[in-house]
Coordinates of C-alpha atoms in Angstrom, one line a residue:
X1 CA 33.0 23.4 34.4
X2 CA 33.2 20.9 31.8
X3 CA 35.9 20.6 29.4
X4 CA 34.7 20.2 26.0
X5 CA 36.0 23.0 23.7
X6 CA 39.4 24.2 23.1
X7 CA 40.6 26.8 20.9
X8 CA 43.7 27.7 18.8
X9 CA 45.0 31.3 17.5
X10 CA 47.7 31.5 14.9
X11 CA 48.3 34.9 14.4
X12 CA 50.6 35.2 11.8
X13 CA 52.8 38.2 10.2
X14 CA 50.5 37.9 6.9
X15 CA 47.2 35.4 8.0
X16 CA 45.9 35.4 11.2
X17 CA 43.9 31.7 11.7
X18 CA 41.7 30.4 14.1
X19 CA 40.0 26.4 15.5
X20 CA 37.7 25.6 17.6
X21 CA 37.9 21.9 18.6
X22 CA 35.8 19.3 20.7
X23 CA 36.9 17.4 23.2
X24 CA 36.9 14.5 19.8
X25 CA 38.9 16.2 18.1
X26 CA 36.5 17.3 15.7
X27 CA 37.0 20.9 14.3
X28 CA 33.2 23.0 15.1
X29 CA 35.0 26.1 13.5
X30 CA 37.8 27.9 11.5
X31 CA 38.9 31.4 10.3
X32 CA 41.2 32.6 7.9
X33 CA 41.5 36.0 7.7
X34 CA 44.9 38.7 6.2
X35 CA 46.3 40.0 9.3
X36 CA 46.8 43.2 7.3
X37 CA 48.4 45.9 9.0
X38 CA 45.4 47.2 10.9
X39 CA 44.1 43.5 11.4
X40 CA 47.2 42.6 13.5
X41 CA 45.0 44.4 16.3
X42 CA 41.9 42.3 15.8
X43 CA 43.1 39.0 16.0
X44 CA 39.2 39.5 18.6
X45 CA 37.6 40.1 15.3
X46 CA 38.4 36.2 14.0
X47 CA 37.7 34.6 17.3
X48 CA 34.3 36.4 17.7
X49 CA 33.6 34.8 14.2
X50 CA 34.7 31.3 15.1
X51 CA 32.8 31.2 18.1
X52 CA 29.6 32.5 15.6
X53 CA 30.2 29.8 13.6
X54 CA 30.6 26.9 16.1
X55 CA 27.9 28.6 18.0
X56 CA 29.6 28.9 21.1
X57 CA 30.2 31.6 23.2
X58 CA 33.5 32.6 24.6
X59 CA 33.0 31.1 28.1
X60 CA 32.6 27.5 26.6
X61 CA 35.4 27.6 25.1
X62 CA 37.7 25.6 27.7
X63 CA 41.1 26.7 27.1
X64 CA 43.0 29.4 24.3
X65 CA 46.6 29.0 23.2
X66 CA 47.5 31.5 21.0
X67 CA 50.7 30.9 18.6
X68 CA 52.8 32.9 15.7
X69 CA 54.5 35.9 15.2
X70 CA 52.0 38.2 16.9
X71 CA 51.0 35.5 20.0
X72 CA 52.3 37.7 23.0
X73 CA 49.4 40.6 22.2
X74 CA 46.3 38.2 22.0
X75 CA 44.9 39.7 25.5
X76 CA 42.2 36.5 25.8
X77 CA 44.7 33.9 25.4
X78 CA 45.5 31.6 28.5
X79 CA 49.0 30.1 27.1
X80 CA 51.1 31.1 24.7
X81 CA 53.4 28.5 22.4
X82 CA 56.1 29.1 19.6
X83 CA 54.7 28.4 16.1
X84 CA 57.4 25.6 16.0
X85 CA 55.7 23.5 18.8
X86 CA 52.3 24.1 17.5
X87 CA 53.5 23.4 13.8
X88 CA 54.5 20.2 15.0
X89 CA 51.7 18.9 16.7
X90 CA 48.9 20.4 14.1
X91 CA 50.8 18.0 10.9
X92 CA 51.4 15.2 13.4
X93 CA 47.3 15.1 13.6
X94 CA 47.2 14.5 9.7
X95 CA 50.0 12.8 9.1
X96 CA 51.2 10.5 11.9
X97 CA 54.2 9.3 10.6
X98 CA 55.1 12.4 9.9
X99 CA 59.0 13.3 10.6
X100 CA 59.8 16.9 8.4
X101 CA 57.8 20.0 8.1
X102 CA 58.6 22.4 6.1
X103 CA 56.5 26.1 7.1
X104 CA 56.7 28.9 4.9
X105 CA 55.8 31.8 6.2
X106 CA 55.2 35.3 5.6
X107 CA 58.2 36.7 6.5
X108 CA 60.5 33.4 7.0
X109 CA 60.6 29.7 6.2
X110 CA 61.2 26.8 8.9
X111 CA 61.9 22.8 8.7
X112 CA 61.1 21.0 11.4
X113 CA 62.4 17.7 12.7
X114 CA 59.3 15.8 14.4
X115 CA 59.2 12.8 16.1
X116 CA 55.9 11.7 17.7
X117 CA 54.3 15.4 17.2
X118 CA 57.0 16.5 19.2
X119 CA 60.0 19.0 17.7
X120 CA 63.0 17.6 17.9
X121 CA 65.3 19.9 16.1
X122 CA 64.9 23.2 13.2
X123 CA 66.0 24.9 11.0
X124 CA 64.8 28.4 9.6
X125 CA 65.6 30.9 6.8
X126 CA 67.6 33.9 6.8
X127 CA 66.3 37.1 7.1
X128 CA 65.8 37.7 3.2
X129 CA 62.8 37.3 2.4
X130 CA 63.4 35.0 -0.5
X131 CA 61.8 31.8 0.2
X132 CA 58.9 33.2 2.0
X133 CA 55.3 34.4 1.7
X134 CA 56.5 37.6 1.3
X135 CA 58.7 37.2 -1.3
X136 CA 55.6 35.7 -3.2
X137 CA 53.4 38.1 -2.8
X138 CA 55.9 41.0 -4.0
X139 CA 56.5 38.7 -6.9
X140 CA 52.6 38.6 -7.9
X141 CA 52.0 42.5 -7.2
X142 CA 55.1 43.1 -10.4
X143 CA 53.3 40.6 -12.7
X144 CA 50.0 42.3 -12.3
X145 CA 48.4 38.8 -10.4
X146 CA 47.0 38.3 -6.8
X147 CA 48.9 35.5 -4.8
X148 CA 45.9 33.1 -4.8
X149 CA 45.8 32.5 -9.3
X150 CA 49.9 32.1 -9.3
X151 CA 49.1 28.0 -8.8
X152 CA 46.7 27.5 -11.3
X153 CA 48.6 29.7 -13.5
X154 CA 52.5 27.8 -12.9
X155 CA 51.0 24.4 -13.5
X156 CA 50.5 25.4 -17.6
X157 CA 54.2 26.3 -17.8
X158 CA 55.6 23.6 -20.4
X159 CA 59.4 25.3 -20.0
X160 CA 60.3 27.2 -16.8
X161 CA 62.8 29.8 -16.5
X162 CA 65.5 30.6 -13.9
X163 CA 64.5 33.0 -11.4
X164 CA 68.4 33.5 -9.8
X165 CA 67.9 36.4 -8.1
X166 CA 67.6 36.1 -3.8
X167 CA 67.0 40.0 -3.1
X168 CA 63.3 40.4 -4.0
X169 CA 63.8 43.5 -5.1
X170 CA 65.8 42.3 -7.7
X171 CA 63.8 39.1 -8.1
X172 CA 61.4 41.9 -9.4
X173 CA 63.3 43.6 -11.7
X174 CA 64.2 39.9 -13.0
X175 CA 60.6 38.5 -13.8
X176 CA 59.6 42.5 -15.5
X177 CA 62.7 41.8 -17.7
X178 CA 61.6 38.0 -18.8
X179 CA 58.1 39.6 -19.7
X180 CA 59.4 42.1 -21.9
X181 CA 61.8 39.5 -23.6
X182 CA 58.3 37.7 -24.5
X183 CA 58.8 35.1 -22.0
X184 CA 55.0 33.4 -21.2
X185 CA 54.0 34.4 -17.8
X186 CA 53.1 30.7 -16.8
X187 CA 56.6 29.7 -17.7
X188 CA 58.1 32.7 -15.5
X189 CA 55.4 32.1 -12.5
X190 CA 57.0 28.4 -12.6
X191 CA 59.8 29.3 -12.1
X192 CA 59.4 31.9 -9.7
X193 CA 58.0 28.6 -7.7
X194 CA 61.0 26.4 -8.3
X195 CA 62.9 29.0 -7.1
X196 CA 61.9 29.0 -3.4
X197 CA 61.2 25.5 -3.5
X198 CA 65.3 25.4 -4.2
X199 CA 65.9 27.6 -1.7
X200 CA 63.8 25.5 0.9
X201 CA 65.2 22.3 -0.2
X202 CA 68.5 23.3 0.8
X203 CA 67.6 25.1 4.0
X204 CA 66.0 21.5 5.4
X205 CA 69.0 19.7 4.0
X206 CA 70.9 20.1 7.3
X207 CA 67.6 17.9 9.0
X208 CA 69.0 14.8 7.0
X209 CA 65.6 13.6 5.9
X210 CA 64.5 12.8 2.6
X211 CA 60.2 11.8 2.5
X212 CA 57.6 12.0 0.2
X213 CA 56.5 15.3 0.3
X214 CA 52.4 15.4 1.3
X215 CA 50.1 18.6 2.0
X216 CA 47.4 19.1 4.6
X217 CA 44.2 19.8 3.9
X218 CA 44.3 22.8 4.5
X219 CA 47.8 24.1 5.5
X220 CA 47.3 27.5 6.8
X221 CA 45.3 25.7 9.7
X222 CA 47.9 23.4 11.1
X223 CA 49.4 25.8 13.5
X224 CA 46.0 26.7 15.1
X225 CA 44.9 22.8 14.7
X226 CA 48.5 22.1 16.8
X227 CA 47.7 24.7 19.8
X228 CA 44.2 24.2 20.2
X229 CA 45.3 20.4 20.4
X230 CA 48.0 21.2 22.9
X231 CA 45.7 23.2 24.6
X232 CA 43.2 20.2 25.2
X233 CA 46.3 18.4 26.3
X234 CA 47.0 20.7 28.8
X235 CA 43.8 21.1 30.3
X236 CA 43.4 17.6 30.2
X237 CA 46.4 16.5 32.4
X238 CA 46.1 19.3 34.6
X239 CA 42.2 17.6 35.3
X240 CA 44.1 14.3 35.7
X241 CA 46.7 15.2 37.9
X242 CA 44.0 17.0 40.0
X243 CA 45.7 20.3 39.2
X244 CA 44.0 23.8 38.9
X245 CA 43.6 25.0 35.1
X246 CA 45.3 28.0 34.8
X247 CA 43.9 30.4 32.8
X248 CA 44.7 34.1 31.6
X249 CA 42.4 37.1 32.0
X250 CA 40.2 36.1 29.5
X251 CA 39.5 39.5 27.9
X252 CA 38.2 39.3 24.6
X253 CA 39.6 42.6 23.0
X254 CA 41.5 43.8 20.5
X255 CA 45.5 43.5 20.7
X256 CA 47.3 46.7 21.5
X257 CA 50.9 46.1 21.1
X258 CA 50.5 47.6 17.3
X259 CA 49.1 50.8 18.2

């Protein structure tokens, strides 16, 4: 067989994403897709459409390493790694000098201490979901605005207001209150922003690391990026040490843990 493509799954607790990468390096494919609560099944659904877009199928595909919250119920996966470790690697590949990331997530947010790609220590949330993904897109839903405008829509505000609220549910009943005191949404969207960006801030202050902060290219991609890279790393040492790859089952079907 030759070794040529390798693939990574990030199935998340709100996005499911998926790469396919050459042997270069080079991405041939990605998918974003809402994991949704019947989607958390068809995390088959995005790689089928990966490997229609690279124009690949499944059995060229070298090695999968599935990652995230839902990575133990992705039946075609040969490995499975922590989101931490694949986080890691996937911003090391953009940024090499990279030394803290800071992942917000659906349901929590992490910081993590890199060295070299590798993880060297972490730090995550609490189980609130202030600070997350989540927390965002409970946010949007009172305000009568879908997740993907509150960006264009916080960089107008001239004068942002305190959001100081950590329960969400409050949080809601906080930015429904500043609207009906005539507060301009942009200014209120800003601040809902600043607010987890507060609560991040302190939450990585433990890491000791102060950087300029710099975004991906596309961010939602760099745990998949990260475990399809590990994944060529792994099948490429194995090959060198003269090893045996070992692979899963290689079943490409839906998950079934969420049934």
């Amino acid at each position: 067989m030759v070794y040529i493509y390798f693939t990574g799954i990030d199935l998340g607790s709100t996005m499911t994403k998926v790469v396919i990468i050459d042997r270069d390096e080079r991405i041939c494919a990605s998918v974003i897709k809402h994991t949704g609560a019947e989607h958390r099944r068809l995390a088959n659904r995005a790689m089928e459409e990966a490997l229609e877009q690279a124009g690949l199928s499944f059995d060229e595909v070298s090695y999968v390493i599935a990652t995230g919250y839902g990575r133990i119920v992705v039946p075609f996966a040969d490995r499975q790694i922590t989101e931490l470790t694949c986080h890691a690697r996937g911003v090391f590949s953009s940024f090499p000098n990279v030394r803290l990331a800071i992942d917000i997530g659906g349901q929590d947010a992490k910081g993590l201490k890199i060295n070299n790609g590798r993880l060297l220590d972490f730090t995550m949330s609490d189980k609130c979901a202030a600070g997350t993904g989540r927390y965002l897109d409970l946010l949007a839903e009172a305000l009568g605005l879908k997740i993907d405008d509150l960006g264009s829509i916080s960089l107008k505000s001239t004068n942002k207001v305190t959001i100081s609220s950590t329960c969400t549910v409050f949080a809601q009943q906080e930015v429904v209150s500043r609207l009906s005191e005539g507060i301009p949404l942009e200014d209120i969207v800003a601040g809902i922003h600043d607010a987890i960006a507060s609560r991040v801030a302190r939450m990585v202050e433990r890491l000791n690391l102060g950087c300029e902060v710099l975004v991906p290219e596309e961010p939602l991609l760099s745990g998949a990026i990260g475990a399809a890279l590990l994944g060529k790393e792994i099948t490429l040492k194995a090959l060198a040490q003269g090893e045996t790859i070992q692979r899963g089952e290689r079943r490409l079907d839906k998950a079934t843990f969420f049934e």
